Tab-separated table of C-alpha atoms in Angstrom:
chain	number	residue	atom	x	y	z
A	1	MET	CA	1.493	155.796	55.732
A	2	LEU	CA	5.073	155.638	54.461
A	3	LYS	CA	6.232	158.772	52.797
A	4	LYS	CA	7.285	158.250	49.238
A	5	ILE	CA	10.943	159.172	48.645
A	6	LYS	CA	11.448	161.293	45.568
A	7	THR	CA	14.183	160.505	43.112
A	8	TYR	CA	16.062	162.500	40.545
A	9	TYR	CA	18.105	161.341	37.610
A	10	ARG	CA	21.564	162.295	36.428
A	11	ASN	CA	23.355	160.592	33.549
A	12	GLY	CA	20.819	157.792	33.597
A	13	GLU	CA	21.398	156.977	37.283
A	14	THR	CA	18.877	157.306	40.084
A	15	PHE	CA	19.742	159.077	43.303
A	16	LEU	CA	17.700	159.464	46.459
A	17	ASN	CA	16.689	163.065	46.942
A	18	ASP	CA	16.689	162.907	50.745
A	19	PRO	CA	18.606	165.133	53.227
A	20	PHE	CA	21.288	162.476	53.888
A	21	HIS	CA	22.227	162.070	50.277
A	22	LEU	CA	22.064	165.791	49.628
A	23	ALA	CA	24.238	166.598	52.656
A	24	VAL	CA	26.980	164.191	51.561
A	25	ASN	CA	26.764	165.367	47.967
A	26	LYS	CA	27.156	168.974	49.171
A	27	LEU	CA	30.611	168.021	50.453
A	28	ASN	CA	31.658	167.529	46.829
A	29	SER	CA	30.837	171.137	46.041
A	30	ILE	CA	32.664	172.397	49.147
A	31	GLU	CA	35.812	170.405	48.400
A	32	ARG	CA	35.938	171.420	44.754
A	33	LYS	CA	35.992	175.090	45.746
A	34	LYS	CA	38.986	174.782	48.093
A	35	GLN	CA	42.249	176.382	47.158
A	36	PRO	CA	45.130	176.057	46.522
A	37	LEU	CA	45.311	173.009	44.283
A	38	ARG	CA	47.890	170.227	44.618
A	39	SER	CA	49.948	171.685	41.751
A	40	ASP	CA	50.197	174.996	43.583
A	41	ILE	CA	51.404	173.228	46.745
A	42	ILE	CA	53.978	171.192	44.831
A	43	ASN	CA	55.297	174.318	43.113
A	44	HIS	CA	55.491	176.155	46.446
A	45	ILE	CA	57.606	173.318	47.867
A	46	ALA	CA	59.829	173.395	44.789
A	47	ASN	CA	60.363	177.135	45.340
A	48	PHE	CA	61.096	176.492	48.999
A	49	LEU	CA	63.849	174.017	48.108
A	50	ASN	CA	65.367	176.734	45.924
A	51	ARG	CA	67.513	174.499	43.759
A	52	LYS	CA	67.407	172.439	40.597
A	53	ILE	CA	64.384	170.186	41.106
A	54	THR	CA	64.063	166.562	40.029
A	55	TYR	CA	60.392	165.593	40.200
A	56	LEU	CA	58.623	162.234	39.936
A	57	GLU	CA	54.857	161.784	39.568
A	58	ILE	CA	53.213	158.409	40.240
A	59	GLY	CA	49.709	158.132	38.759
A	60	VAL	CA	49.408	160.804	36.087
A	61	ARG	CA	46.251	160.029	34.118
A	62	ASN	CA	45.784	163.250	32.087
A	63	PRO	CA	49.050	165.261	32.384
A	64	ASN	CA	47.079	168.502	32.033
A	65	ASP	CA	45.481	167.861	35.445
A	66	ASN	CA	48.758	168.247	37.351
A	67	PHE	CA	51.994	167.050	35.728
A	68	ASN	CA	52.156	169.756	33.054
A	69	LEU	CA	51.561	172.422	35.712
A	70	ILE	CA	54.605	171.484	37.794
A	71	LYS	CA	57.642	173.750	37.498
A	72	ALA	CA	60.679	171.519	37.840
A	73	ASP	CA	63.943	171.242	35.965
A	74	ILE	CA	63.719	167.487	35.443
A	75	LYS	CA	60.361	165.677	35.493
A	76	TYR	CA	59.451	161.998	35.165
A	77	SER	CA	55.996	160.468	34.964
A	78	VAL	CA	54.715	156.943	35.666
A	79	ASP	CA	51.305	155.558	34.752
A	80	PRO	CA	50.085	152.199	33.343
A	81	GLY	CA	47.398	153.961	31.278
A	82	VAL	CA	44.328	152.282	32.750
A	83	GLU	CA	42.266	155.482	33.103
A	84	PHE	CA	43.716	157.644	30.304
A	85	ILE	CA	44.233	155.627	27.161
A	86	GLU	CA	46.551	158.164	25.464
A	87	ASN	CA	48.943	157.860	28.449
A	88	PRO	CA	51.687	160.272	27.274
A	89	VAL	CA	54.060	159.492	30.132
A	90	ASP	CA	57.742	158.583	30.434
A	91	PHE	CA	57.225	155.142	31.956
A	92	LYS	CA	54.093	153.240	30.940
A	93	MET	CA	53.945	150.756	33.808
A	94	THR	CA	52.690	150.338	37.335
A	95	SER	CA	54.514	152.065	40.172
A	96	ASP	CA	55.676	148.671	41.525
A	97	GLU	CA	57.253	147.838	38.178
A	98	PHE	CA	58.855	151.255	37.954
A	99	PHE	CA	60.468	151.147	41.398
A	100	ASN	CA	61.662	147.582	40.859
A	101	GLN	CA	63.271	148.568	37.550
A	102	LEU	CA	64.721	151.706	39.132
A	103	ARG	CA	66.415	149.566	41.810
A	104	ASP	CA	67.967	147.482	39.057
A	105	GLY	CA	68.982	150.471	36.975
A	106	VAL	CA	66.747	149.442	34.086
A	107	VAL	CA	64.974	152.807	34.114
A	108	LEU	CA	67.148	155.810	35.021
A	109	ASP	CA	70.256	155.454	37.160
A	110	LYS	CA	69.607	153.424	40.315
A	111	MET	CA	71.388	156.154	42.276
A	112	THR	CA	68.772	158.690	41.184
A	113	ARG	CA	67.229	160.613	44.090
A	114	PHE	CA	64.255	162.906	43.745
A	115	ASP	CA	63.534	166.248	45.390
A	116	ILE	CA	59.774	165.757	45.185
A	117	ILE	CA	57.744	162.588	44.596
A	118	PHE	CA	54.003	163.018	44.082
A	119	VAL	CA	51.905	159.884	44.680
A	120	ASP	CA	48.458	159.811	43.086
A	121	GLY	CA	48.204	156.257	41.757
A	122	LEU	CA	45.837	153.459	42.795
A	123	HIS	CA	43.917	154.789	45.792
A	124	LEU	CA	43.922	151.596	47.865
A	125	ALA	CA	45.808	151.506	51.180
A	126	ASP	CA	48.080	148.552	50.435
A	127	GLN	CA	49.253	150.083	47.128
A	128	VAL	CA	49.655	153.549	48.625
A	129	GLU	CA	51.694	152.089	51.461
A	130	ARG	CA	54.018	150.405	48.939
A	131	ASP	CA	54.310	153.660	47.003
A	132	ILE	CA	55.266	155.515	50.190
A	133	GLU	CA	57.857	152.888	51.166
A	134	ASN	CA	59.340	152.890	47.668
A	135	ALA	CA	59.340	156.675	47.557
A	136	LEU	CA	61.235	156.823	50.854
A	137	CYS	CA	64.026	154.818	49.243
A	138	PHE	CA	64.466	157.329	46.414
A	139	ILE	CA	63.720	160.699	47.973
A	140	LYS	CA	66.537	162.983	49.053
A	141	GLU	CA	67.002	163.401	52.799
A	142	ASP	CA	65.488	166.864	52.685
A	143	GLY	CA	63.012	166.054	49.909
A	144	PHE	CA	59.236	165.771	50.136
A	145	ILE	CA	56.755	162.977	49.378
A	146	ILE	CA	53.344	164.395	48.520
A	147	LEU	CA	50.108	162.374	48.365
A	148	HIS	CA	46.710	163.236	46.956
A	149	ASP	CA	43.271	162.157	48.361
A	150	CYS	CA	44.302	161.876	52.040
A	151	ASN	CA	41.207	163.603	53.468
A	152	PRO	CA	37.991	161.940	52.237
A	153	PRO	CA	34.967	164.079	53.260
A	154	SER	CA	32.803	161.055	53.999
A	155	GLU	CA	32.941	157.262	54.177
A	156	PHE	CA	31.367	157.166	50.710
A	157	HIS	CA	34.332	159.060	49.300
A	158	ALA	CA	36.553	156.533	51.109
A	159	ARG	CA	34.894	153.501	49.540
A	160	GLU	CA	37.174	150.772	48.250
A	161	VAL	CA	35.586	150.539	44.797
A	162	LEU	CA	35.587	153.460	42.376
A	163	GLN	CA	32.665	152.169	40.351
A	164	TYR	CA	30.047	152.621	43.116
A	165	SER	CA	29.212	156.078	41.766
A	166	ILE	CA	25.564	155.749	42.755
A	167	SER	CA	26.619	156.486	46.332
A	168	PRO	CA	26.067	159.965	47.767
A	169	ALA	CA	29.678	160.796	46.852
A	170	MET	CA	28.783	160.110	43.221
A	171	GLN	CA	31.850	159.864	40.952
A	172	TYR	CA	34.209	161.428	43.493
A	173	TRP	CA	36.572	158.883	44.988
A	174	ASN	CA	39.459	159.175	47.424
A	175	GLY	CA	39.668	155.469	48.158
A	176	THR	CA	41.515	154.251	51.253
A	177	THR	CA	44.560	156.469	50.785
A	178	TRP	CA	43.875	157.975	54.210
A	179	LYS	CA	44.660	154.645	55.889
A	180	ALA	CA	48.155	154.469	54.428
A	181	PHE	CA	48.810	158.100	55.304
A	182	PHE	CA	47.467	157.646	58.851
A	183	LYS	CA	49.744	154.634	59.281
A	184	THR	CA	52.673	156.840	58.292
A	185	ARG	CA	51.489	159.446	60.806
A	186	LEU	CA	52.099	156.891	63.590
A	187	ARG	CA	55.778	156.559	62.725
A	188	ASN	CA	58.336	158.420	64.867
A	189	ASP	CA	61.008	158.471	62.161
A	190	LEU	CA	59.009	160.656	59.759
A	191	PHE	CA	57.270	164.040	59.881
A	192	SER	CA	53.943	164.558	58.168
A	193	CYS	CA	50.892	166.795	57.785
A	194	CYS	CA	47.887	167.115	55.521
A	195	ILE	CA	46.802	170.353	53.904
A	196	ASP	CA	43.028	170.798	53.983
A	197	THR	CA	42.442	171.396	50.296
A	198	ASP	CA	41.973	169.474	47.032
A	199	TRP	CA	40.726	166.326	48.813
A	200	GLY	CA	43.628	166.347	51.273
A	201	VAL	CA	47.238	166.883	50.198
A	202	GLY	CA	49.503	164.790	52.463
A	203	ILE	CA	53.107	165.841	53.015
A	204	ILE	CA	55.882	163.531	54.304
A	205	SER	CA	59.408	164.581	55.186
A	206	LYS	CA	62.372	162.683	56.645
A	207	SER	CA	63.977	165.779	58.147
A	208	ILE	CA	61.660	168.791	58.388
A	209	ASN	CA	59.408	169.003	61.441
A	210	LEU	CA	55.847	169.351	60.169
A	211	GLY	CA	54.211	168.925	63.569
A	212	PRO	CA	53.542	166.180	66.121
A	213	HIS	CA	53.041	162.541	65.252
A	214	SER	CA	49.550	161.077	65.696
A	215	ASN	CA	48.571	159.475	68.991
A	216	VAL	CA	45.104	158.478	67.796
A	217	SER	CA	44.249	154.842	68.576
A	218	ASN	CA	42.544	153.362	65.541
A	219	PRO	CA	44.015	149.851	65.120
A	220	PHE	CA	41.259	148.672	62.766
A	221	TYR	CA	41.228	151.864	60.672
A	222	GLU	CA	37.549	152.561	61.360
A	223	PHE	CA	36.278	155.537	59.380
A	224	LYS	CA	34.100	156.756	62.250
A	225	THR	CA	37.135	156.910	64.553
A	226	PHE	CA	39.068	158.687	61.822
A	227	GLU	CA	36.293	161.227	61.340
A	228	GLN	CA	36.025	161.947	65.057
A	229	ASN	CA	39.780	162.502	65.220
A	230	ARG	CA	40.361	163.884	61.733
A	231	LYS	CA	42.667	166.766	62.698
A	232	ASP	CA	44.985	164.666	64.860
A	233	SER	CA	44.839	161.643	62.565
A	234	LEU	CA	46.113	163.701	59.622
A	235	ASN	CA	47.758	166.690	61.328
A	236	LEU	CA	45.252	168.594	59.224
A	237	MET	CA	46.103	172.239	58.601
A	238	HIS	CA	45.436	175.137	56.270
A	239	PHE	CA	47.965	175.957	53.581
A	240	ASP	CA	48.967	179.174	55.346
A	241	GLU	CA	49.962	177.121	58.418
A	242	PHE	CA	52.141	174.912	56.247
A	243	VAL	CA	53.800	177.929	54.666
A	244	SER	CA	54.532	179.289	58.145
A	245	LEU	CA	56.151	175.972	59.137
A	246	LEU	CA	58.492	176.107	56.167
A	247	LYS	CA	59.515	179.649	57.057
A	248	LEU	CA	60.804	178.343	60.394
A	249	VAL	CA	63.258	175.967	58.693
């Protein structure tokens, strides 16, 4: 006789109450408890630079989640307003539009260079890759590019479509950001690491050695291969390790 699978309901949706779903869902709780948050990391980097900071945030949504918490002398925000209808940002447009207009000097001076650029826009690899490439053009030589959602706890968190919230990951979504960050990790002209907190905070630097490049072979960006080689794929480390690295500079 087949055992009947129990279900439970949350917000009108049905979820399987089996060990598999519960185990993946537990990862949500674990990740949400991790500290420090991305804003703390960004502020630590700003303090490390120890100068007047010009900061750019791509993908703001609600400014109270991160942007308003950042301590920088000059701050700019970019968001098209898809997810947060009030959208109180400086530049109400996509990141592609912003960087194109920045190149032409339509928004800001085209010679503007940022100390910190935080990328938290559309969580799909092709867009994240463009955001990284654009950010590299406008970051100072000793500046930092920071990315959110680089360390999805499961393949359900790394789904391509946000709306599949009936998955074990529920409403939590990191998208395929990890693929773009991993691709960057394979480059020999950049240094990078990922801090194991707040869904994975990726750090990219042109000049500061953040550890070895990745040698993981994953040409088709398979999640299983990524999961088996998570530490080396991301140069995953605790925040204290990152702080120690900066002290060596």
